[in-house]
PDB file of N, CA and C in Angstrom:
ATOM      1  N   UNK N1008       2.336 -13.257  21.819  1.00 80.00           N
ATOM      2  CA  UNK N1008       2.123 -12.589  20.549  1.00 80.00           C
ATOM      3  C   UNK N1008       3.410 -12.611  19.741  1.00 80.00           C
ATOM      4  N   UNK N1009       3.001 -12.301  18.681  1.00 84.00           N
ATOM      5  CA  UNK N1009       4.608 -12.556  17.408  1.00 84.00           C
ATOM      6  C   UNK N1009       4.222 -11.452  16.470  1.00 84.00           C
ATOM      7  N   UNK N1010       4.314 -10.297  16.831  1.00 80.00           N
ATOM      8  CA  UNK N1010       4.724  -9.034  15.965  1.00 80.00           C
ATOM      9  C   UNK N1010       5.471  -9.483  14.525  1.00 80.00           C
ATOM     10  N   UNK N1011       4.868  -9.073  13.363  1.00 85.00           N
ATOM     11  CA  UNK N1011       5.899  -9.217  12.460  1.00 85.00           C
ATOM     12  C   UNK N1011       6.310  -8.086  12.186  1.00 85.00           C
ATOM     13  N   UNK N1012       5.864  -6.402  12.308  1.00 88.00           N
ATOM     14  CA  UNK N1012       6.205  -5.103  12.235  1.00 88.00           C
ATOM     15  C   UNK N1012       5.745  -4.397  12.915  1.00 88.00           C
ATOM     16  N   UNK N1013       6.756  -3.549  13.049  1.00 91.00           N
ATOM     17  CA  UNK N1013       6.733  -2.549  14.446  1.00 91.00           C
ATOM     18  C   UNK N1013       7.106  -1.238  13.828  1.00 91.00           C
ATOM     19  N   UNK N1014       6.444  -0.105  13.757  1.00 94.00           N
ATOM     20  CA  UNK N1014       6.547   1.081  13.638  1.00 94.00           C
ATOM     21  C   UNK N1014       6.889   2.112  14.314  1.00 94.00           C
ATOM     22  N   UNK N1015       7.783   2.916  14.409  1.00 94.00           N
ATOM     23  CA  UNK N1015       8.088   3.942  15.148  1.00 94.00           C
ATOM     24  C   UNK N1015       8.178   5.336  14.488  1.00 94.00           C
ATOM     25  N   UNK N1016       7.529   6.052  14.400  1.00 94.00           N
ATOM     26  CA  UNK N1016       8.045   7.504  13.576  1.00 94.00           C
ATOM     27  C   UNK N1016       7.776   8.563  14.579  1.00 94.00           C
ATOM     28  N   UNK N1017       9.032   9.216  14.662  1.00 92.00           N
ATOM     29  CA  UNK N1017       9.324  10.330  15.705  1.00 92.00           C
ATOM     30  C   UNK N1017       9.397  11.220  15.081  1.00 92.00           C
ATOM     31  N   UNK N1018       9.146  12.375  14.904  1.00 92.00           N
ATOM     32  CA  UNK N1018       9.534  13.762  13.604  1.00 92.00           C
ATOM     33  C   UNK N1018       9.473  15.042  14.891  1.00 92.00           C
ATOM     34  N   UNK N1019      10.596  15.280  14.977  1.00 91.00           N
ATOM     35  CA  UNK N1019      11.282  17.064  15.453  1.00 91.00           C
ATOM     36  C   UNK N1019      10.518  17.969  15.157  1.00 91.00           C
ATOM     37  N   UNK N1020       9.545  18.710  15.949  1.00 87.00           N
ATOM     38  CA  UNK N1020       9.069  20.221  15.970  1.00 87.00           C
ATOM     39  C   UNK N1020       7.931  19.676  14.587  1.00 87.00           C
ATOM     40  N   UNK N1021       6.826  18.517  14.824  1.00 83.00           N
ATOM     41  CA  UNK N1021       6.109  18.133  14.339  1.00 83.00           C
ATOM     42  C   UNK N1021       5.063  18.274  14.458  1.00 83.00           C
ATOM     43  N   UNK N1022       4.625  18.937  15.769  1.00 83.00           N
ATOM     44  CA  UNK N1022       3.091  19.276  15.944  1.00 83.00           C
ATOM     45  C   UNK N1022       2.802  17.805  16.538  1.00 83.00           C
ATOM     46  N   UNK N1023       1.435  17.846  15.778  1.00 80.00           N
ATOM     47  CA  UNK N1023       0.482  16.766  16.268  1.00 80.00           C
ATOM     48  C   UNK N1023       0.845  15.205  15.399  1.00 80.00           C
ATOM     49  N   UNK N1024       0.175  14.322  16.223  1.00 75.00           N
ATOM     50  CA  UNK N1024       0.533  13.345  15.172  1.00 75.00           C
ATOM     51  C   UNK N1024       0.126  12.527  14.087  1.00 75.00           C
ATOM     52  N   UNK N1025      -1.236  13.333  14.188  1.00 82.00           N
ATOM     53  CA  UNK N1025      -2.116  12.958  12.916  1.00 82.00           C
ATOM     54  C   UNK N1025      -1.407  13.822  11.694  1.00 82.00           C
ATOM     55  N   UNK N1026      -0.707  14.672  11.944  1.00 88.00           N
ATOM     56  CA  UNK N1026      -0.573  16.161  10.852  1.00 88.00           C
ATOM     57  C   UNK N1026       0.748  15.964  10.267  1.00 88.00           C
ATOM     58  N   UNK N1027       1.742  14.984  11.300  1.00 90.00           N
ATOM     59  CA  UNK N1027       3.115  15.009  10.961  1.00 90.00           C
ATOM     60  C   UNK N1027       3.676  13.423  10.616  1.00 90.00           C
ATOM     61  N   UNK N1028       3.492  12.690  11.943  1.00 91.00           N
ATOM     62  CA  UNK N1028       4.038  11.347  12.047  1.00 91.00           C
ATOM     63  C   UNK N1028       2.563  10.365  11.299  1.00 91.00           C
ATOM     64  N   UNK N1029       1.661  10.510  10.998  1.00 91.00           N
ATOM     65  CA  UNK N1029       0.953   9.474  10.579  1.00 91.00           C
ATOM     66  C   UNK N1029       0.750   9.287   9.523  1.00 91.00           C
ATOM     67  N   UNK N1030       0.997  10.612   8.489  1.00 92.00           N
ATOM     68  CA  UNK N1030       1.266  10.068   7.138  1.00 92.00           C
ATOM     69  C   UNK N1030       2.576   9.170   6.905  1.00 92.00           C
ATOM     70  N   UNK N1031       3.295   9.407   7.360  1.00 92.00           N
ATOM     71  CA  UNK N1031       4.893   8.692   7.312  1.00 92.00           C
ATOM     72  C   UNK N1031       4.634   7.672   7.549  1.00 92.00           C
ATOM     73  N   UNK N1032       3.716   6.669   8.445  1.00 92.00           N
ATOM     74  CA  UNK N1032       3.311   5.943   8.834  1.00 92.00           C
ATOM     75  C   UNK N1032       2.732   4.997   7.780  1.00 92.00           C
ATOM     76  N   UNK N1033       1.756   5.974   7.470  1.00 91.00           N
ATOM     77  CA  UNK N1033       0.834   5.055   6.316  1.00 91.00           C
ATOM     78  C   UNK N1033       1.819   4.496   5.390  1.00 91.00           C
ATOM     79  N   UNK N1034       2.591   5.413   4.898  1.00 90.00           N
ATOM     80  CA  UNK N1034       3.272   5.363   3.746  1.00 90.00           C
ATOM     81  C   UNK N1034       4.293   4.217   3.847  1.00 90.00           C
ATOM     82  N   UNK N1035       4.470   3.832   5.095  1.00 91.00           N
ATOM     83  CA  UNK N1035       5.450   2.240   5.374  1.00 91.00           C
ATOM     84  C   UNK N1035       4.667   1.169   5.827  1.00 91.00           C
ATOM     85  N   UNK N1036       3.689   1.497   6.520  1.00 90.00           N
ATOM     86  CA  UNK N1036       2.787   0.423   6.677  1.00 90.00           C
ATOM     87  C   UNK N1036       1.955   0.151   4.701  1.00 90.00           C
ATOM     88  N   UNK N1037       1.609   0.758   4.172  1.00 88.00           N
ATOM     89  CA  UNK N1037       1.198   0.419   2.712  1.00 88.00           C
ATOM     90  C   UNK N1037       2.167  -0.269   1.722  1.00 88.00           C
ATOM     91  N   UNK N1038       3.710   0.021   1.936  1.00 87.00           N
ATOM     92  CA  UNK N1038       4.804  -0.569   1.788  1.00 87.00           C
ATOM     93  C   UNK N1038       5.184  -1.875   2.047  1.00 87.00           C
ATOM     94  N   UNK N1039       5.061  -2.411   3.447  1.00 88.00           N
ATOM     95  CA  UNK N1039       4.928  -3.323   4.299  1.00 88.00           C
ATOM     96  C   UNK N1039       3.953  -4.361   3.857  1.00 88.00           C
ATOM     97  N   UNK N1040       2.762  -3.795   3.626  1.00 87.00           N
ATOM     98  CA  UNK N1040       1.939  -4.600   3.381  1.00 87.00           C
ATOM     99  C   UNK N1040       1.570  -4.633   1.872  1.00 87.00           C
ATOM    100  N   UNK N1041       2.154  -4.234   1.159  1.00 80.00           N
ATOM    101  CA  UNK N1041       1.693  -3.859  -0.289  1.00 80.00           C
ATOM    102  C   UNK N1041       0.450  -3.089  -0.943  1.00 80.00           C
ATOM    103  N   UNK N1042       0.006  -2.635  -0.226  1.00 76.00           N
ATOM    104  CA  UNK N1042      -1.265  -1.753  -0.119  1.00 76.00           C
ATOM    105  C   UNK N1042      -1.358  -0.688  -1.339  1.00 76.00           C
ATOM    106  N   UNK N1043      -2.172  -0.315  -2.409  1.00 70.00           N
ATOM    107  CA  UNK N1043      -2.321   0.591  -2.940  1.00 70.00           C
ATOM    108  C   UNK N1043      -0.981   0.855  -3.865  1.00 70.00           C
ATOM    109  N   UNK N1044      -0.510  -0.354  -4.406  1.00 66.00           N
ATOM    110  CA  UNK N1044       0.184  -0.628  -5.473  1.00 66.00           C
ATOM    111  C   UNK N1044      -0.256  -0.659  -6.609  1.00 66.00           C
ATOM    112  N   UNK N1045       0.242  -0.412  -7.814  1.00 65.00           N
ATOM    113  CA  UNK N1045      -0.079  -0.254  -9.381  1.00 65.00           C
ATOM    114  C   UNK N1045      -1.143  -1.756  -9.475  1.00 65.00           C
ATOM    115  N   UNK N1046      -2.058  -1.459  -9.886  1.00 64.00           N
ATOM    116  CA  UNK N1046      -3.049  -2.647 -10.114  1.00 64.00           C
ATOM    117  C   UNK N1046      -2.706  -3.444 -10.989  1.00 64.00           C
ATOM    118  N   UNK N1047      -2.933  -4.887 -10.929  1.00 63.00           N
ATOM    119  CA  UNK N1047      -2.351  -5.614 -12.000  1.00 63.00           C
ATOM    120  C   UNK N1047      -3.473  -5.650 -13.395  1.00 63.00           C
ATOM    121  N   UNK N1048      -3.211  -5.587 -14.111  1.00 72.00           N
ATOM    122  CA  UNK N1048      -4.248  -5.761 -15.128  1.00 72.00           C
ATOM    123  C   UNK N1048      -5.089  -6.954 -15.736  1.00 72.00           C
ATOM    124  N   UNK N1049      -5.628  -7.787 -15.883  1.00 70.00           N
ATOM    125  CA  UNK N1049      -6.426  -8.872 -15.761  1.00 70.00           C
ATOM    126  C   UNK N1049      -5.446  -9.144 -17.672  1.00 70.00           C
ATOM    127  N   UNK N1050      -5.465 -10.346 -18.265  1.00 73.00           N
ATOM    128  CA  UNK N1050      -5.493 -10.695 -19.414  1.00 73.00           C
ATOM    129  C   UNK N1050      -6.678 -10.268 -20.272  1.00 73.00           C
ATOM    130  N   UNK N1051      -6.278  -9.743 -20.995  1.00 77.00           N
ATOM    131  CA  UNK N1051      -7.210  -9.804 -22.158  1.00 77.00           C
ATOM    132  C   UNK N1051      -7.978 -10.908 -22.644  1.00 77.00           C
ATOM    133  N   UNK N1052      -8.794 -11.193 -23.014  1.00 75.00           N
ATOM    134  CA  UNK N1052      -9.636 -12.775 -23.320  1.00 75.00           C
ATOM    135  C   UNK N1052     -10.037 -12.493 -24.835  1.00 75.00           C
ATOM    136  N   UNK N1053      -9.551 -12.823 -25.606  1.00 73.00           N
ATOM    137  CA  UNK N1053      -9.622 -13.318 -27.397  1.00 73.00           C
ATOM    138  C   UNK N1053     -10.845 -14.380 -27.139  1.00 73.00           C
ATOM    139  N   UNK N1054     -12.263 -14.305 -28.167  1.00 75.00           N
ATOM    140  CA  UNK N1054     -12.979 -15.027 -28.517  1.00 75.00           C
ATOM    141  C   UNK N1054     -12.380 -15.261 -29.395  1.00 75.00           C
ATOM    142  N   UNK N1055     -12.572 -16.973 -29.679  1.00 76.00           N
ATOM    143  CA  UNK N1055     -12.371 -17.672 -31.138  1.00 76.00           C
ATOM    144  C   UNK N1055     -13.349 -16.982 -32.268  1.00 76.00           C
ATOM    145  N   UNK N1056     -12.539 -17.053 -33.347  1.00 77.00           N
ATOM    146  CA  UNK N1056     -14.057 -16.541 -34.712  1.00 77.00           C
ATOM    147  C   UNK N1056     -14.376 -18.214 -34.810  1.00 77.00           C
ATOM    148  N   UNK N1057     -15.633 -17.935 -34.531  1.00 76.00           N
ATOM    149  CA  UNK N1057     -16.360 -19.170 -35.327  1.00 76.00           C
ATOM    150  C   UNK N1057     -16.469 -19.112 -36.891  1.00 76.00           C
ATOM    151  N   UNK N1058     -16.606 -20.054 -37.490  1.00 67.00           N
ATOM    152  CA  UNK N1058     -17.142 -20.253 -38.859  1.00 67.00           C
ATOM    153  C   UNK N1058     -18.600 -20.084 -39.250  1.00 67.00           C
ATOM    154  N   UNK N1059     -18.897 -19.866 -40.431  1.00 64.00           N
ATOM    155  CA  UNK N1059     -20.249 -19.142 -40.618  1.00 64.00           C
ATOM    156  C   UNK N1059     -20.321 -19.618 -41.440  1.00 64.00           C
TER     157      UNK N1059
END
């Protein structure tokens, strides 16, 4: 196997680890992966005026 990221989050007098260490988690894994970044906005599309 070839890991490209490896996560570790340890947090002091944290409780559980859904409550403490797994948001911290998300928040570098979404980083990592670019996840839930500012959306790009598509171009605008101009119709030609036709002639009449």
């Amino acid at each position: 196997e070839d890991p490209r990221i490896v996560v570790v989050v340890i947090v002091e007098q944290g409780g559980f680890g859904a409550g403490s260490a797994a948001p911290i988690t998300r928040k570098i894994l979404e980083a990592a992966f670019n996840i839930n970044q500012a959306p790009v906005e598509a171009a605008k599309v101009h119709k030609p005026q036709t002639a009449l």
